XYZ file of C-alpha atoms in Angstrom:
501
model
C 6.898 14.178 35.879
C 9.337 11.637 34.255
C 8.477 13.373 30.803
C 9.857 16.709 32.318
C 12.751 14.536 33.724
C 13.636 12.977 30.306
C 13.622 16.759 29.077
C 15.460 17.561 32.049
C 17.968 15.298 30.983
C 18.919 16.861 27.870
C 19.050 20.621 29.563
C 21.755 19.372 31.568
C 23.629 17.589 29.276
C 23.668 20.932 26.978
C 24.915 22.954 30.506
C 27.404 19.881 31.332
C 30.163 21.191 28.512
C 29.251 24.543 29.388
C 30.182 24.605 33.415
C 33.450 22.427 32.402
C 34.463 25.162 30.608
C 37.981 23.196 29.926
C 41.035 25.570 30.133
C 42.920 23.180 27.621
C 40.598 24.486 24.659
C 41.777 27.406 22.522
C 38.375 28.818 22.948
C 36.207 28.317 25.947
C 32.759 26.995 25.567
C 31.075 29.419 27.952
C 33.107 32.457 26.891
C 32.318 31.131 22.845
C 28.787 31.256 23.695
C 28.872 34.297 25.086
C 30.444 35.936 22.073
C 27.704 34.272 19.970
C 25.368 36.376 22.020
C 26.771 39.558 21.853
C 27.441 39.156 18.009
C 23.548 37.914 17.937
C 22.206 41.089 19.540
C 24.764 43.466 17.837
C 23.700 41.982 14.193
C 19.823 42.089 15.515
C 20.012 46.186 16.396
C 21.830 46.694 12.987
C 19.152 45.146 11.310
C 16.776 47.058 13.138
C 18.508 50.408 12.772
C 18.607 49.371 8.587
C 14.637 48.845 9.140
C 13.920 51.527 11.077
C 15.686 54.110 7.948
C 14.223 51.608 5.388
C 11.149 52.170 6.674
C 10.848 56.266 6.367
C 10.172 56.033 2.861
C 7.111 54.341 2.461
C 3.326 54.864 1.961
C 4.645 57.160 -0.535
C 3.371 57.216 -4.431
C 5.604 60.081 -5.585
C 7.605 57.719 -7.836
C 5.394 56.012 -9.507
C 2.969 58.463 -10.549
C 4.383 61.105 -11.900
C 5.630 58.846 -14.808
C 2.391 57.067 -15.157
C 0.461 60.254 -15.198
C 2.896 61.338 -17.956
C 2.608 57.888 -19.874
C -1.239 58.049 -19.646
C -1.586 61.319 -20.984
C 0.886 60.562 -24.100
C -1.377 57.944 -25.125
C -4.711 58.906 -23.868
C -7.636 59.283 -26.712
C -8.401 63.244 -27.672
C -10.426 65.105 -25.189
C -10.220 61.818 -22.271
C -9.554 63.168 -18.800
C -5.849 61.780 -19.032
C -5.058 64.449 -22.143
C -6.623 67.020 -20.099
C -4.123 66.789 -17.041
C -6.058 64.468 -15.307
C -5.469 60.375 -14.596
C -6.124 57.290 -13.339
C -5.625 54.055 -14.586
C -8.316 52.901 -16.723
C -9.559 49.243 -16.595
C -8.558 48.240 -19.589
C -4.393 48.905 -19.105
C -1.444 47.184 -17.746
C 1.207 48.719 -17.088
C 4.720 47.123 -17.435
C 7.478 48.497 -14.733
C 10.765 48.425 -15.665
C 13.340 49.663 -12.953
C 16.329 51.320 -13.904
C 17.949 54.802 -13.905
C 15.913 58.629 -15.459
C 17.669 61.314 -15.971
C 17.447 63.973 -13.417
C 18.421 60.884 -11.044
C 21.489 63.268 -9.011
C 18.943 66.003 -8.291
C 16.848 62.983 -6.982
C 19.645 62.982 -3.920
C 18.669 66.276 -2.973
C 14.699 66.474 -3.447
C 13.506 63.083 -2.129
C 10.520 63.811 -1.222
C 9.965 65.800 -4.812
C 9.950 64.210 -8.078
C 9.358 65.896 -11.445
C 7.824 64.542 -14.257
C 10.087 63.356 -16.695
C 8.809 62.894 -20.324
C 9.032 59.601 -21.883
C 11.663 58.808 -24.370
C 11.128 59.657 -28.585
C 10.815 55.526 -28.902
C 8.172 55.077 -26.369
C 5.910 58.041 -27.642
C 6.731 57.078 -31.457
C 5.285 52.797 -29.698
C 2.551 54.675 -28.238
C 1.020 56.345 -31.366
C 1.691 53.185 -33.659
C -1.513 51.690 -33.928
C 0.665 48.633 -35.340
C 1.924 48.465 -31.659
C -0.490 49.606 -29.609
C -2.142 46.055 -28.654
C 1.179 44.366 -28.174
C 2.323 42.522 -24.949
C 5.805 44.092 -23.468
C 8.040 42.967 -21.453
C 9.076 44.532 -17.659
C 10.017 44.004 -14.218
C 6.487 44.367 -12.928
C 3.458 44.281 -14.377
C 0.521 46.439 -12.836
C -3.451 46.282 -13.613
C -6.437 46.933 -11.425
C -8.057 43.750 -13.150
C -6.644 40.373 -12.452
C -7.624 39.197 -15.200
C -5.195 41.202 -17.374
C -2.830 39.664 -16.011
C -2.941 35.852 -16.284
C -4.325 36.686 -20.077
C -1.485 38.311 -21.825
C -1.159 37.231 -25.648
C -1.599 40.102 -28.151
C -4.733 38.426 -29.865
C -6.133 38.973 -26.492
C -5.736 42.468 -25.768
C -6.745 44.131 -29.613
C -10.069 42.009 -29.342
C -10.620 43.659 -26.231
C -8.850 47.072 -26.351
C -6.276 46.512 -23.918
C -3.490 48.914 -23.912
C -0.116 48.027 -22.543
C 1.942 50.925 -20.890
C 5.820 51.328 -20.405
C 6.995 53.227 -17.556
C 10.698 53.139 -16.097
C 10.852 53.254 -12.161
C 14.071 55.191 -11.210
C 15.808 52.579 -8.648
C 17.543 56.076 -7.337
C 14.015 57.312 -6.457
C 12.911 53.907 -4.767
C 16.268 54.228 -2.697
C 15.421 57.447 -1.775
C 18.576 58.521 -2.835
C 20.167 56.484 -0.167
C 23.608 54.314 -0.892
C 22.502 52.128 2.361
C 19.276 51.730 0.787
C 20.159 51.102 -2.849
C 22.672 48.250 -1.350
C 20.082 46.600 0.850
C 17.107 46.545 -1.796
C 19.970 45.410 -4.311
C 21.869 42.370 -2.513
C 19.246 41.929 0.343
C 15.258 42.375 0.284
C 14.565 43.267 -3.855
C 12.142 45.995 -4.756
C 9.155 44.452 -4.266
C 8.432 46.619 -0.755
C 8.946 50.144 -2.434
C 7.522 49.292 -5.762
C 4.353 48.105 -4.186
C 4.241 50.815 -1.748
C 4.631 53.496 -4.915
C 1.808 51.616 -6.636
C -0.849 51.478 -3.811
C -0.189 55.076 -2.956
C 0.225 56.084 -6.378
C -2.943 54.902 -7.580
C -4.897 55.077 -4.570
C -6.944 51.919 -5.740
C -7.493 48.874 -5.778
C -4.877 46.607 -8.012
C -3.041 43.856 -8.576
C 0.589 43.509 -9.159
C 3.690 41.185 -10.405
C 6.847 40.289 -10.048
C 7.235 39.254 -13.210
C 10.825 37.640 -12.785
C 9.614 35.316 -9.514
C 5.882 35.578 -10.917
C 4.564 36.225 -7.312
C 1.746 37.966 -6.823
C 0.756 40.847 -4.808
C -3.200 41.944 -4.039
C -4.745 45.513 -2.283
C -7.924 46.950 -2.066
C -8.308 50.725 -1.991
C -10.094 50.457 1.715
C -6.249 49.140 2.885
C -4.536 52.340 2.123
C -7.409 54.486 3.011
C -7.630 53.214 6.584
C -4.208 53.744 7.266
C -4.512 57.531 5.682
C -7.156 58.548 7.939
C -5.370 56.613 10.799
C -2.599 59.501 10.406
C -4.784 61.767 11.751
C -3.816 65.319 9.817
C -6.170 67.285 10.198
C -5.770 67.390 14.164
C -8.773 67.445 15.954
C -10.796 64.971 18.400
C -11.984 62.961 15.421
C -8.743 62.372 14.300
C -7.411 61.451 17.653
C -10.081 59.298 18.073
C -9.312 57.004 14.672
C -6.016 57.210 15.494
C -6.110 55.725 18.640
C -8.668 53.141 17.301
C -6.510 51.786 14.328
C -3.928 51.422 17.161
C -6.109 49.483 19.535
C -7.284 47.382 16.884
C -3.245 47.001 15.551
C -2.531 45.646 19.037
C -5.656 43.580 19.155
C -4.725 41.690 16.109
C -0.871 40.998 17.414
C -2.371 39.863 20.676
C -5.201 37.211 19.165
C -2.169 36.053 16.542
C 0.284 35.768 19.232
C -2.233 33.322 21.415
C -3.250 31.327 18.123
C 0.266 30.900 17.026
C 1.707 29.997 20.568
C -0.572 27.683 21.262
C -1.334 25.378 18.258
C 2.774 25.027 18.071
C 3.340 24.602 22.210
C 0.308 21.800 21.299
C 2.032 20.300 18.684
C 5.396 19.826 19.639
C 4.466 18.630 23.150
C 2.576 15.811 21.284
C 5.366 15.444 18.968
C 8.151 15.116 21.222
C 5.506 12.893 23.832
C 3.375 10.717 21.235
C 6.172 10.992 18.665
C 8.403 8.164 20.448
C 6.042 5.832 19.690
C 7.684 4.916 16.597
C 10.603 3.515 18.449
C 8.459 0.626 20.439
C 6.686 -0.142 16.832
C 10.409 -1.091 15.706
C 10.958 -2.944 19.141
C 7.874 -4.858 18.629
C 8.894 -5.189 15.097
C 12.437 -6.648 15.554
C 11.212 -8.952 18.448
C 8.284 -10.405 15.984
C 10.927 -10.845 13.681
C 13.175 -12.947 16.291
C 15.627 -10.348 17.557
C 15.906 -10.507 21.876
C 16.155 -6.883 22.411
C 15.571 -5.667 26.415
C 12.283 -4.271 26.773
C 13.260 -2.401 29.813
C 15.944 0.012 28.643
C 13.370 1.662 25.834
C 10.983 1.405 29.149
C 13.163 3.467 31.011
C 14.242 5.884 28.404
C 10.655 6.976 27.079
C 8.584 6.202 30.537
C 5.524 8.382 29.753
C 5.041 5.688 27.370
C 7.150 2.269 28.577
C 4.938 2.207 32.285
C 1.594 1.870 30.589
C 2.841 -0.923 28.180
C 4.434 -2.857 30.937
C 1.446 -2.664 33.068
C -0.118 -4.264 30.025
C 2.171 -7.144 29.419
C 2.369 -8.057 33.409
C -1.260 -8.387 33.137
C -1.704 -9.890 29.850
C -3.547 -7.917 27.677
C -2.899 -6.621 24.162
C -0.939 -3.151 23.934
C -1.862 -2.954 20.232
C -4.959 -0.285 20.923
C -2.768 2.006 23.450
C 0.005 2.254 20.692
C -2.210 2.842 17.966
C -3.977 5.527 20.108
C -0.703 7.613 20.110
C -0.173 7.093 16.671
C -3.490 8.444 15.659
C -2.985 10.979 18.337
C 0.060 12.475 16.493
C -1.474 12.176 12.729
C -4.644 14.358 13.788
C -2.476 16.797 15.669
C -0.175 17.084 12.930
C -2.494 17.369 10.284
C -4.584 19.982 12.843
C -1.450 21.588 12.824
C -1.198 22.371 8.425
C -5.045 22.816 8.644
C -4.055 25.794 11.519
C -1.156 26.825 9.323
C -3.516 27.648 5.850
C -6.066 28.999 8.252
C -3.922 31.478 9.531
C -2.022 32.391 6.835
C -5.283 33.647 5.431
C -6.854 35.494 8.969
C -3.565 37.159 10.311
C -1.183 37.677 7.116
C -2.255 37.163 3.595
C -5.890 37.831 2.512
C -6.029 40.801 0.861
C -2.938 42.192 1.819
C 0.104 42.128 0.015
C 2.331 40.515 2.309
C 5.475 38.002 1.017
C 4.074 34.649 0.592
C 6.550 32.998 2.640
C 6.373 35.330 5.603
C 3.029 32.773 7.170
C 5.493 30.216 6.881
C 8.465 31.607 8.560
C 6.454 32.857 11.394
C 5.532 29.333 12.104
C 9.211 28.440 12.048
C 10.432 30.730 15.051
C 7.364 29.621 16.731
C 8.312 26.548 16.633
C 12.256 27.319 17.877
C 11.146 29.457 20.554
C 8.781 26.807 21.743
C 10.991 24.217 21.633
C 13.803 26.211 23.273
C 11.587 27.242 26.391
C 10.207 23.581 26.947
C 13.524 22.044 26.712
C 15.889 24.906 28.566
C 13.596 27.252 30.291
C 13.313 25.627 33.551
C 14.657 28.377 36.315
C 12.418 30.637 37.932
C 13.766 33.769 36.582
C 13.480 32.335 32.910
C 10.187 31.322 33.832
C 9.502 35.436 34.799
C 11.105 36.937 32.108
C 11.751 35.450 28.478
C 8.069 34.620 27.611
C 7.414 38.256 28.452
C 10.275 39.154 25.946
C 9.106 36.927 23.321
C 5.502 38.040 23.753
C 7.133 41.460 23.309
C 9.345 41.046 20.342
C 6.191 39.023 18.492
C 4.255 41.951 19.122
C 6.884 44.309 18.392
C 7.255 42.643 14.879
C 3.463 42.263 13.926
C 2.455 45.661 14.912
C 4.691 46.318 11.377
C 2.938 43.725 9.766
C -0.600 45.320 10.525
C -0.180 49.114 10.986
C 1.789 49.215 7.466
C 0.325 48.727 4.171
C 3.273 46.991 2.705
C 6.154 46.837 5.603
C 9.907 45.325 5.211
C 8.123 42.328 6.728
C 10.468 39.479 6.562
C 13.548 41.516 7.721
C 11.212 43.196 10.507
C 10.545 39.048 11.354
C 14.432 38.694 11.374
C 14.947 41.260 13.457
C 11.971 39.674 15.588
C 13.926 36.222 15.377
C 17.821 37.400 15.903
C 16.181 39.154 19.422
C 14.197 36.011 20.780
C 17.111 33.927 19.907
C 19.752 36.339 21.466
C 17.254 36.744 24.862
C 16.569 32.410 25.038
C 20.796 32.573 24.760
C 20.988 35.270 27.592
C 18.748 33.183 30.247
C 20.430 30.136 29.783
C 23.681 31.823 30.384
C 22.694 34.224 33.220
C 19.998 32.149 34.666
C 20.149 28.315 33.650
C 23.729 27.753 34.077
C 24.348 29.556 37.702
C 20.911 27.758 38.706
C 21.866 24.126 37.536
C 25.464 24.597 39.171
C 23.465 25.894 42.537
C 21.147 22.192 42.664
C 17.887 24.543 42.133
C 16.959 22.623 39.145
C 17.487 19.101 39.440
C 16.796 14.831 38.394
C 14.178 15.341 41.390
C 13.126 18.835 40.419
C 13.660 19.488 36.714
C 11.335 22.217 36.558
C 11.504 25.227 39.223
C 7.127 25.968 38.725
C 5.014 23.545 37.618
C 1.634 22.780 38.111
C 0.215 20.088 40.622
C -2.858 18.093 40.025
C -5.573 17.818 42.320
C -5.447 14.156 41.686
C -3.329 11.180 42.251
C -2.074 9.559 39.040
C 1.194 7.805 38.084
C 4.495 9.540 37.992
C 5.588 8.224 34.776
C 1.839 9.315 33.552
C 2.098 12.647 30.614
C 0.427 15.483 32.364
C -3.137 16.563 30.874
C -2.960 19.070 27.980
C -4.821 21.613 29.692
C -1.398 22.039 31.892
C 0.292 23.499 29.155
C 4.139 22.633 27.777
C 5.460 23.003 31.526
C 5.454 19.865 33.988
C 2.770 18.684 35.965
C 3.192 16.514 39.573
C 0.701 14.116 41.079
C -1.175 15.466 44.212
C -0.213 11.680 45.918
C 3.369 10.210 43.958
C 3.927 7.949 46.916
C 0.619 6.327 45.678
C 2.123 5.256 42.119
C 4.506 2.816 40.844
C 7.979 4.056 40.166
C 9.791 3.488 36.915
C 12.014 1.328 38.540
C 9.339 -0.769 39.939
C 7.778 -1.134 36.515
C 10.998 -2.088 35.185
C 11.974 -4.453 37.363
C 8.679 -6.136 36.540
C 9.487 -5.626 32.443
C 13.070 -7.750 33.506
C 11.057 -10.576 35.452
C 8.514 -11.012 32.414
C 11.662 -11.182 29.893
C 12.867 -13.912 32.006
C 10.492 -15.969 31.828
């Protein structure tokens, strides 16, 4: 209970300057931080509008391979099945992307969905047919292969002892932006091409393949059973059979968000609990290490501040016995936890976002970073009973909301569909403690004696300064019997009588 109080204490010194709401002040604090929610859920809905349009033109190939068909066939052998009209990227090719603009790029506006073949230029045929050229590593944007290996062993000795051909294709950034001026100035100040480029490659080839950025040098991985799952999850031919994988591929979408959700949730509820609980430990190591050093610093005050902790120790020095094992239990405590926690963190990366999918590299980590703000937010200022109801419901909602993108699309927008995600959890944590925290903190329903409007009781009696067991979760837990336990006062009086003497 007295860790839920010391948490207590710094929800209501947030709502303090908030219910002053000083007239004297150019801008008031209350009506400020109601503008900051507002603006926070108006920039969250644009985002999600720009997604939403973003969004309509992927899982499409019709980009990509029209020019790669064209710039197979140029330089396919005599009699191959490229030369004849028909292609797919042999083993032994890489392809080199370079985005810019085709012509034919303003009938592009009007036919997005349609995109003729245009024929290479005079200097790329005339490269092609040079045998003098034909091995040599070029430059691009992107570099695509369906080995790996192709592409970590560029260097032109390499690829004429082994036959490797290099192609050049130019990806119209007008076709990518679907002829779209919103698009074209959110792929070119905001997200980058990797999204559509990838999408035109995995539906273009309809394989498995491997692709670069070649100007960040990150690298993206599919297999061909990733965009065939989600083509026969579309369900086009009608029928019960497609119905039926439809609605499987949706179950199992949800399914997924729902086990990531109660992974993610709880390792980081686990963690910062023992962070912000164990964590304080560091300050008595400094007392102890002043006072060894000479320095007469009051025992009771850091007592009384961190009591979870300060109650046990002074039991231990009124009766004697070294507090060197109980410290070093918490300090151990938070090492394992923390390190549990980067163990949990490459673990899931690798289950729920990476793997074989071609996800952003950095989107595993910035999921753990608003799970860790929305934890910390609804342990600190969550404490009403109506922000209790409602805002892990929302959050559960907008998580889910976010990685039903991540897993029903081969290649989503997936760190702006996480900031959209983020923008709405922070604007609804904002909301409660404005509509719901505030009126219930001026009302007395959450107070010093009740910091927390549900909580969970033991069954047992234990102290009142005692941390509640993990198994209660982040929220506070009471003692079955507190008039059978010490008080923090008592224990600090006792902490002032041993100084003394």
């Amino acid at each position: 209970m007295e860790f839920e109080r010391v948490l207590y204490r710094v929800h209501a010194s947030t709502l303090a300057s908030l219910e002053r709401n000083r007239e004297r002040l150019h801008v008031r604090p209350l009506n400020a931080c109601w503008i900051v929610t507002e603006l926070t859920f108006v920039v969250a809905v644009s985002l999600l509008l720009l997604s939403t349009a973003l969004h309509a033109s992927l899982e499409r190939g019709n980009c990509l391979a029209p020019q790669l068909a064209e710039a197979l066939r140029v330089q396919a052998p005599p009699g191959s099945n490229a030369s004849d009209g028909g292609w797919r990227l042999p083993r032994d090719v890489v392809v080199k992307i370079s985005l810019g603009s085709l012509p034919g790029d303003a009938e592009l506006i009007a036919e997005a969905n349609e995109v003729a073949t245009r024929r290479l230029s005079s200097n790329g045929t005339d490269a092609a047919r040079d045998d003098a050229s034909r091995w040599a590593v070029r430059g691009g944007d992107y570099s695509l292969a369906r080995r790996a290996a192709l592409l970590y062993l560029e260097e032109e000795t390499f690829f004429r002892a082994h036959k490797v051909r290099t192609v050049n294709v130019t990806l119209s950034k007008t076709c990518l932006d679907a002829g779209s001026s919103l698009a074209a100035w959110a792929h070119r100040e905001l997200l980058g091409y990797d999204t559509p480029v990838i999408n035109q490659a995995m539906y273009g080839l309809g394989s498995s393949a491997i692709l670069r950025n070649d100007a960040s040098g990150e690298v993206f991985r599919w297999r061909r059973s990733l965009v065939k799952a989600r083509a026969k999850a579309r369900g086009g031919d009608g029928g019960l059979r497609a119905t039926g994988r439809w609605f499987v591929f949706r179950f199992g979408v949800a399914a997924k968000s729902f086990i990531a959700f109660f992974f993610m949730s709880t390792i980081t509820a686990l963690v910062i609990r023992v962070l912000v609980s164990s964590g304080v430990v560091a300050a008595f190591l400094l007392w102890y290490g002043l006072t060894s050093c000479g320095a007469r610093l009051d025992f009771g005050a850091l007592s009384l501040s961190y009591p979870w902790l300060g109650a046990p120790l002074e039991l231990l020095r009124a009766q004697r016995r070294p507090a060197c094992p109980f410290v070093a239990s918490h300090v151990v405590r938070v090492v394992l936890l923390y390190a549990a926690y980067e163990a949990c963190q490459v673990a899931f990366s690798d289950w729920f976002y990476l793997g074989q999918r071609p996800l952003p590299k950095t989107l595993p980590l910035c999921v753990f970073g608003v799970a860790l703000g929305w934890e910390y937010a609804t342990m600190v200022y969550v404490r009403s009973a109506p922000s209790i109801a409602y805002l892990p419901k929302l959050t559960l909602l907008y998580f889910l909301a976010a990685h039903g993108t991540f897993y029903a699309l081969a290649r989503p927008y997936a760190l702006l569909n996480l900031a959209v995600a983020a923008l709405l959890m922070a604007h609804a944590v904002l909301y409660v403690i404005l509509e719901f925290e505030l009126p219930a903190h001026a009302r007395g329903d959450v107070d010093h004696e009740t910091p927390r409007a549900r909580h969970t009781e033991l069954p047992w009696p234990a102290l009142d300064a005692m941390l509640p067991p993990t198994s209660t979760g982040s929220s506070g837990a009471t003692p079955s019997q507190p008039a059978a336990s010490k008080t923090s006062a008592q224990l600090s009086a006792t902490s002032s009588q041993l100084d003394a003497t």
